[in-house]
Coordinates of C-alpha atoms in Angstrom, one line a residue:
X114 CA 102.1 162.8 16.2
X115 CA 104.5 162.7 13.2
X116 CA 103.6 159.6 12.1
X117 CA 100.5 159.2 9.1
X118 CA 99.6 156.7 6.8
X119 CA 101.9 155.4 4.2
X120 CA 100.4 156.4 0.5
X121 CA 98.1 153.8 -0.7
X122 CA 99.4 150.4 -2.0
X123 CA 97.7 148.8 -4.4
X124 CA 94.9 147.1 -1.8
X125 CA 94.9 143.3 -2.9
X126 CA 92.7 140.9 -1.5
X127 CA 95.5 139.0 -0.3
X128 CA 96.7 142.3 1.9
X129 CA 92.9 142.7 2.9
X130 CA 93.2 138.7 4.3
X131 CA 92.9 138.3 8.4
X132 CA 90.9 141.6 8.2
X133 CA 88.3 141.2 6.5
X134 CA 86.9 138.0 4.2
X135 CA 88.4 137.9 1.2
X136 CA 86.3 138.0 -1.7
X137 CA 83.6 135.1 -2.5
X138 CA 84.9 133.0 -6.0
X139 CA 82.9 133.0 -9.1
X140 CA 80.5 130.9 -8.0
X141 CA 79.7 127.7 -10.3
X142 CA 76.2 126.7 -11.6
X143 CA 73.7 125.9 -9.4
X144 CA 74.1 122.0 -9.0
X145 CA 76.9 122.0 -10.1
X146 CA 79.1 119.4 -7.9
X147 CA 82.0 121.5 -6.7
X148 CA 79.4 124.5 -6.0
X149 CA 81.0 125.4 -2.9
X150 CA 78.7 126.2 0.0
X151 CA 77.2 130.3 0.4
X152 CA 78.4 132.8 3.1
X153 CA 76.7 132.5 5.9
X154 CA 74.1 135.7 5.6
X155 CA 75.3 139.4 6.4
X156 CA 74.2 140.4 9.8
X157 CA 71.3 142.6 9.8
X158 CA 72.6 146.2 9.2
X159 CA 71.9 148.5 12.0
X160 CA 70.0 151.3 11.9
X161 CA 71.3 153.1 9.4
X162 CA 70.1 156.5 9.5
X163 CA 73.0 158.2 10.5
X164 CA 74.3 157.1 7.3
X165 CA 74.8 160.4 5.4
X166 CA 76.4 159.3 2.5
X167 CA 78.6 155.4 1.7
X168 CA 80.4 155.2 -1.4
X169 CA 83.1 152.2 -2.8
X170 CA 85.4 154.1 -5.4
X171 CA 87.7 152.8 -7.7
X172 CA 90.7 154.9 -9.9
X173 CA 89.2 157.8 -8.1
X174 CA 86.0 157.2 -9.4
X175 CA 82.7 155.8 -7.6
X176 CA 81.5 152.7 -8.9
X177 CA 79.0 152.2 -6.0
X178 CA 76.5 154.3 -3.7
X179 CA 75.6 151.2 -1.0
X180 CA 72.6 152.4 0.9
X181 CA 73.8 150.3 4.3
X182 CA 76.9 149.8 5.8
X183 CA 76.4 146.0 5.2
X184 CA 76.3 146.5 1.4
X185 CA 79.3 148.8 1.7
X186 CA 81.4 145.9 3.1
X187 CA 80.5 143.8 0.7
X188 CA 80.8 146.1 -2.5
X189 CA 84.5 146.8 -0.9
X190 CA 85.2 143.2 -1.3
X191 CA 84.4 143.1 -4.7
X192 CA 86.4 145.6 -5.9
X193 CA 90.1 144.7 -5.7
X194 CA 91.9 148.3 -5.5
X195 CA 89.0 149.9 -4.5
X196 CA 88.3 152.5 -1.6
X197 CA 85.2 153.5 0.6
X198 CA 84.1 156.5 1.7
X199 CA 82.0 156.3 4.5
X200 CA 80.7 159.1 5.8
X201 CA 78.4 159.2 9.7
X202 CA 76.6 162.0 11.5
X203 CA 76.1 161.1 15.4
X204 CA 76.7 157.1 14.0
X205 CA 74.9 154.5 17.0
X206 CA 77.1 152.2 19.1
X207 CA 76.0 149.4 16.9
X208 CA 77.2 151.2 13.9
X209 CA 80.7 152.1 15.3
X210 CA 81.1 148.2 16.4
X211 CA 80.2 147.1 12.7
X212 CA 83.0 149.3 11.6
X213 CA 85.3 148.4 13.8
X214 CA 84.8 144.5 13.3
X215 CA 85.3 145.6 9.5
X216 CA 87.8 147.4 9.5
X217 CA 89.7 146.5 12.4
X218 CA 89.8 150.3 14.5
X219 CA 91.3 150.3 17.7
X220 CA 88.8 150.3 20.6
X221 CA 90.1 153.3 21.9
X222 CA 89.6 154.9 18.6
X223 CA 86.1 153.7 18.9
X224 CA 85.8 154.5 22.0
X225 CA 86.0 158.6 21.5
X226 CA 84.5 158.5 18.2
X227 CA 81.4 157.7 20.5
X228 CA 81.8 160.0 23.1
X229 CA 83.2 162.9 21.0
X230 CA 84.4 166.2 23.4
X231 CA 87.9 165.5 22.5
X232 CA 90.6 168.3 21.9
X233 CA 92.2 167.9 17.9
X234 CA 94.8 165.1 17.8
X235 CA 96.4 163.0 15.5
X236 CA 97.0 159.7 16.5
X237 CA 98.3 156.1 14.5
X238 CA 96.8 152.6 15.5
X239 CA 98.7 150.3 13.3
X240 CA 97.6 151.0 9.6
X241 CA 95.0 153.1 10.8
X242 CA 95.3 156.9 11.1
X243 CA 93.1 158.5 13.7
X244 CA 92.0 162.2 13.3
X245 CA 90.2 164.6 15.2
X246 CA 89.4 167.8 14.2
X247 CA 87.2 170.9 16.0
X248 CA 85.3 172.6 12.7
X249 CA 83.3 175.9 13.3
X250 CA 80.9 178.0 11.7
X251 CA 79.9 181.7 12.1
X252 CA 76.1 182.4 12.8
X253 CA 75.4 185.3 11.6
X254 CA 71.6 185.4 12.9
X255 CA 72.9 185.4 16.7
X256 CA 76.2 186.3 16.5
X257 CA 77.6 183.5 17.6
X258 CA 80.1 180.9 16.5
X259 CA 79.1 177.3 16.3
X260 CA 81.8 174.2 17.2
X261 CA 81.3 171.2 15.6
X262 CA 83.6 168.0 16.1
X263 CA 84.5 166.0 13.0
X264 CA 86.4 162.1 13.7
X265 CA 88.4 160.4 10.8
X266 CA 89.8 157.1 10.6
X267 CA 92.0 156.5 7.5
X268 CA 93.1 153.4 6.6
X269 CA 94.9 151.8 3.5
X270 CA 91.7 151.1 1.5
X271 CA 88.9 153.2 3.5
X272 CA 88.4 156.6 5.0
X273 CA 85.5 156.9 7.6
X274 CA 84.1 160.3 9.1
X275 CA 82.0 160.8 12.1
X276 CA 80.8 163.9 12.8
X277 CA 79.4 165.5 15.9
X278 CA 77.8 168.6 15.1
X279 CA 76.4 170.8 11.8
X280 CA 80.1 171.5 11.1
X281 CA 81.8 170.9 8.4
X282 CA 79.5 169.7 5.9
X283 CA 81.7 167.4 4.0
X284 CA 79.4 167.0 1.4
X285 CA 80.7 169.3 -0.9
X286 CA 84.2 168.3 -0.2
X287 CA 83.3 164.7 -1.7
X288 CA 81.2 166.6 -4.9
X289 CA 85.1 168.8 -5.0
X290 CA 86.6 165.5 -4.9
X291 CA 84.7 163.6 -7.4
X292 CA 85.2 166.3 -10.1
X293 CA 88.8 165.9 -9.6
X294 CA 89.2 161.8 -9.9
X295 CA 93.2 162.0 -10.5
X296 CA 93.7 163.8 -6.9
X297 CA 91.6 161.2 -5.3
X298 CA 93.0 158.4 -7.4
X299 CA 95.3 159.0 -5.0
X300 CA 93.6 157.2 -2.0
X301 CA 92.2 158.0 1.4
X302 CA 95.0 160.5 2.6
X303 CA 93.8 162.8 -0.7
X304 CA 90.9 162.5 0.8
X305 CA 91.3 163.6 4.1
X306 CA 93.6 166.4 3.0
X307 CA 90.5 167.7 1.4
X308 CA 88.5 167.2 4.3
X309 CA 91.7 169.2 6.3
X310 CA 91.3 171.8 3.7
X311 CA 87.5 172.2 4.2
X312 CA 87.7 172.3 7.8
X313 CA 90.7 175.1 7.6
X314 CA 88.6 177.5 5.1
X315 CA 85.7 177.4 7.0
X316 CA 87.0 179.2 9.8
X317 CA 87.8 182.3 7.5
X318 CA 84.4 183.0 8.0
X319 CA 84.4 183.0 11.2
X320 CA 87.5 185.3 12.0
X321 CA 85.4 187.7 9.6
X322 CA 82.6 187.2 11.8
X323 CA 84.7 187.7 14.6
X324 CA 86.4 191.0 13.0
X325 CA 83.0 192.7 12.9
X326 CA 82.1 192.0 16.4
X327 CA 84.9 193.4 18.0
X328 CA 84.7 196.4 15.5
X329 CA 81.0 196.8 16.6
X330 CA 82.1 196.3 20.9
X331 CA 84.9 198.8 20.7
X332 CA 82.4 201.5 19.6
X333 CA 80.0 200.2 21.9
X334 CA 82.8 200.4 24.8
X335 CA 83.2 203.8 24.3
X336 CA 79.4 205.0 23.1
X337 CA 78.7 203.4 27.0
X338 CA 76.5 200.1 26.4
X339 CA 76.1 198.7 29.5
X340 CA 75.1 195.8 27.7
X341 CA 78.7 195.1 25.9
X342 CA 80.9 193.7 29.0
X343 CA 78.4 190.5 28.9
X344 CA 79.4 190.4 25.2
X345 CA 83.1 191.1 25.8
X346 CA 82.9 188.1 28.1
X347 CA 80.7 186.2 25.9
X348 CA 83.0 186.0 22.9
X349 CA 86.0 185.8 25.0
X350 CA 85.0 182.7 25.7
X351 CA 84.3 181.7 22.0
X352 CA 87.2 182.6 21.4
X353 CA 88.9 180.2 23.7
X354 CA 86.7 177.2 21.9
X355 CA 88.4 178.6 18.6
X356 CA 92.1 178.5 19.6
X357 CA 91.6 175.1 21.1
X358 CA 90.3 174.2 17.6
X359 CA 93.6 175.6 15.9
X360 CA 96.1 175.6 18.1
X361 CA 96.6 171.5 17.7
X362 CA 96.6 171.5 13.8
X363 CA 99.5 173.8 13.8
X364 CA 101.4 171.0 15.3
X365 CA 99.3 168.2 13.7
X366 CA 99.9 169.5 10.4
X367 CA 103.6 170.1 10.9
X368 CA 103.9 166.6 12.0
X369 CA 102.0 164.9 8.8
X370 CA 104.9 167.4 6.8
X371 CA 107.7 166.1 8.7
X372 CA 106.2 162.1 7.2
X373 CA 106.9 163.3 3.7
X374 CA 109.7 161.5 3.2
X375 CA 109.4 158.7 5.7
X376 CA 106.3 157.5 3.8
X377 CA 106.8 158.6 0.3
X378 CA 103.8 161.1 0.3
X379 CA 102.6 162.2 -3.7
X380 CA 104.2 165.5 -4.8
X381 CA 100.8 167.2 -5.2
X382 CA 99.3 165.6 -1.5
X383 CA 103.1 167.5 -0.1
X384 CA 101.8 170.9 -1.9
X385 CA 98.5 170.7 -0.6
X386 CA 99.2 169.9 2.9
X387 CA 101.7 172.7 2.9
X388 CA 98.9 175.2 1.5
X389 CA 96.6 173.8 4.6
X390 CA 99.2 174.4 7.3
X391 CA 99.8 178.0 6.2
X392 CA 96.5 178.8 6.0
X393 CA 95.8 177.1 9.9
X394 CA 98.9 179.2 10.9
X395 CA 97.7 182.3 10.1
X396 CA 94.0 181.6 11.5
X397 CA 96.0 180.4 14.7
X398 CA 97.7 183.8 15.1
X399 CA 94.3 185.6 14.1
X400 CA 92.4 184.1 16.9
X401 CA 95.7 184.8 19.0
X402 CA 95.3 188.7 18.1
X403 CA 91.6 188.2 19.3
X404 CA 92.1 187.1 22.4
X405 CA 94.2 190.0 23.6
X406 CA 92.4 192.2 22.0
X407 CA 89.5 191.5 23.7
X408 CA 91.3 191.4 26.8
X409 CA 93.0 194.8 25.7
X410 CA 89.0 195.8 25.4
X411 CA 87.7 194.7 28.4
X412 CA 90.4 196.7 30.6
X413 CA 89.2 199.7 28.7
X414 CA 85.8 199.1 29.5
X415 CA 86.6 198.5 33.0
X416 CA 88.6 201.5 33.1
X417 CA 85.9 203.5 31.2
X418 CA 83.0 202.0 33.4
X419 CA 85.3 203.1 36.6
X420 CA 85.8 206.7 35.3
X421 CA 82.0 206.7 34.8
X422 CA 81.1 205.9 38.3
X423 CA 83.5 208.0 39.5
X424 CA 82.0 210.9 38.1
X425 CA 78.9 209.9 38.9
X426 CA 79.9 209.9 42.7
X427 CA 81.5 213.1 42.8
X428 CA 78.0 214.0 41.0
X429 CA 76.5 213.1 43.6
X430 CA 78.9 214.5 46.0
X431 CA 78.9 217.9 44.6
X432 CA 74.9 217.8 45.0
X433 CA 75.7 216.9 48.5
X434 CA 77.9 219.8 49.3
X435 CA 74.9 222.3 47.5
X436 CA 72.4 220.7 49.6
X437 CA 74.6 221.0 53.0
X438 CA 75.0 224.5 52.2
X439 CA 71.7 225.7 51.7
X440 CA 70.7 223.7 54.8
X441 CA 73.3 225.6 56.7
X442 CA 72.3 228.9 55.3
X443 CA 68.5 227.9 56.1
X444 CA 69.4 226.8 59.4
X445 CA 71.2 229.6 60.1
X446 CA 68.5 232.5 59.4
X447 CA 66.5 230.5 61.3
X448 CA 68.3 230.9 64.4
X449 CA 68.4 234.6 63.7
X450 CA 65.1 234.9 63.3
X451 CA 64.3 232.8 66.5
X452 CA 65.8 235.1 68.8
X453 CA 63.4 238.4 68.3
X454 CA 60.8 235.2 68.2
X455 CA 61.6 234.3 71.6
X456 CA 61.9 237.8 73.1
X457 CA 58.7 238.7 71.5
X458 CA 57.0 235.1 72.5
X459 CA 58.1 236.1 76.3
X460 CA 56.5 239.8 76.4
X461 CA 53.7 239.2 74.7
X462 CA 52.2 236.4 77.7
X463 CA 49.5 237.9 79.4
X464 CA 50.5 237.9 82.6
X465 CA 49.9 240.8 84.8
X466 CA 52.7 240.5 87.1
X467 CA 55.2 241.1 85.0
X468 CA 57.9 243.8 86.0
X469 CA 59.1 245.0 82.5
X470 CA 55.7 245.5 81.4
X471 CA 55.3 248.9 83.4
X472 CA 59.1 249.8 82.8
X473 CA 59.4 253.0 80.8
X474 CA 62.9 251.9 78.8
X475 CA 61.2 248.0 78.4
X476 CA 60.8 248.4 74.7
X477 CA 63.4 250.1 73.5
X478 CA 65.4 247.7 75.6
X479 CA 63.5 244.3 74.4
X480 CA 63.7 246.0 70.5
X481 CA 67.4 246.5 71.6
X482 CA 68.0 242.8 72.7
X483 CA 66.5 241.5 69.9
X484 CA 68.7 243.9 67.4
X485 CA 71.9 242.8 69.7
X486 CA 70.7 238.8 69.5
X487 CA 70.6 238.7 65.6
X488 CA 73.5 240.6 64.9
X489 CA 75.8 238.5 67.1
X490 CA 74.1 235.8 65.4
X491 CA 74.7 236.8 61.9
X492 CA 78.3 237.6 62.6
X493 CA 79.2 233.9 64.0
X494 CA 77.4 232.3 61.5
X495 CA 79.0 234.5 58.9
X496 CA 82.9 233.9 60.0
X497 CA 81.6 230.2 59.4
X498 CA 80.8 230.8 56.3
X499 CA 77.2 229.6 56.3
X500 CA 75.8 232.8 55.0

């Protein structure tokens, strides 16, 4: 991880020899008897529409926009000490395989350069520097943050990018770069610093973006939206994508530092790459912050949405109790007012052989029983407390 390209040499065609063909001679007249016999013709490019922008550049400056990746070889060849820029979105198969015949990339580097999902790494195949990196950009429309995956191979006299995703749109850092043609004078590694340093400032927007969100769940935590644990959640898990993004160019970074020396990096490449790293490390510890944050958040919530429903239980247990009570209190003045039913109910059958219907102390005894009945009623259920 510590290892990175060595600053640019002077790329001579002799260096370029057993990698790629060296450049055709001047060729003579036609007819001319020592006219030596053509190439064989180019293959046919492959589809090139993933092709986003090609460019061969010389002291820093582009001397040619190629339109395939065919005629990008071939202007290559034809500028001794130049550099191309090649830059892919979602390249083909086909595509990759030209490159790597070309340029000589590792299969393996091929290999997840087609697949993409990998986790940032830095990783050195012989002259060729491999770099992955996780760029992201904040959507403000849905509130969400958008991952994209961005591949670089860097070699001595080339620098290829293949991204997966919207994110970054290196388009403006190559305008950035051309405007400043004695940084990338400097070769390929100039250029993916600047690509580093694009992919590093755009996640400031997204910790803004970020920032605001949790500003806007903690007052929905404690307003009550039922709505914000699915957000909580929700951005939790963004927030995991992000510090996989970040985490690894803390140490990535670190490691290109720790080549300074070993490879002789430019003064001005050292001061940039150091201005990269601190910005990555404070993002790093941002997105850190985040995380528990939102985990600090969502055990409020929890706790909030417990006290809630507990309230809402004794609620409901409280309108129990009232209801119990009044039933009690309902039930019992019914049973009260039963018992001069009954009596009542029993004397009031017409039946004529009935004893107590020709006794003289039969009413004052039956108004008596009835008067005794509720009373010892009303005192039991009393002591009970249901009246």
């Amino acid at each position: 991880m510590s290892e990175r390209p060595a600053r640019r040499p002077s790329p001579s065609a002799a260096k370029r020899t057993g990698r790629r063909r060296p450049a055709a001679p001047t060729t003579p007249p036609p007819g001319s008897p020592t006219s030596p016999q053509p190439d064989p013709p180019a293959p046919a490019p492959p589809n090139h529409r993933s092709v986003i922008d090609s460019a061969v550049y010389r002291d820093g400056r582009r001397v040619a926009s190629p339109t395939t990746l065919a005629d990008t070889f071939r202007r290559l060849r034809e500028e001794p000490g130049g550099m191309a820029w090649i830059g892919l979105h979602r390249p083909t198969e086909p595509e990759l395989h030209s490159l790597a015949a070309e340029f000589n990339l590792h299969e393996l580097a091929v290999e997840d350069a087609l697949e993409a999902h990998q986790r940032p790494k830095l990783e050195r195949y012989g002259d060729t520097l491999f770099v992955v990196l996780r760029a992201a950009r904040y959507l403000d429309a849905q509130e969400e943050v958008d991952f994209g995956e961005l591949h670089v191979f860097v070699g001595p006299d080339f620098l290829i990018t293949v991204r997966h995703g919207g994110a970054p749109d290196l388009s403006t850092v190559r305008h950035r770069m051309e405007e400043t043609p004695e940084l990338l004078r400097l070769g390929p590694e100039a250029a993916l610093y600047a690509i580093l340093d694009a992919v590093v400032d755009g996640y400031a927007p997204v910790v803004e973006g970020v920032q605001t969100d949790i500003d806007e769940i903690e007052t929905e935590v404690f307003r009550g939206d039922p709505a914000v644990s699915r957000r909580i959640y929700e951005l939790s898990r963004e927030m995991v994508e992000f510090q996989r993004a970040t985490r690894p160019l803390v140490g990535m970074l670190h490691g290109l530092m720790a080549g300074f020396a070993k490879y002789g990096t430019d003064e001005e490449l050292q001061r940039y790459l150091r201005d990269v790293a601190d910005h990555v490390t404070h993002t790093s510890e941002r997105v850190d912050g985040f995380r528990q944050a939102l985990t600090e958040i969502l055990t409020v919530n929890a706790t909030l949405v417990s006290q809630q429903q507990n309230a809402e239980m004794r609620a409901l247990a409280e309108a129990g109790f009232e209801q119990n009570e009044e039933i009690k209190k309902i039930s019992a003045w019914a049973a009260i007012l039963f018992a001069p039913t009954l009596v009542g109910t029993i004397y009031g059958m017409n039946f004529e052989v009935m004893p107590e219907l020709h006794w003289v102390a039969g009413y004052p005894f039956a108004i008596l029983l009835m008067a005794v009945v509720c009373t010892s009623l009303y005192v039991i259920f009393k002591k009970r407390d249901w009246l």
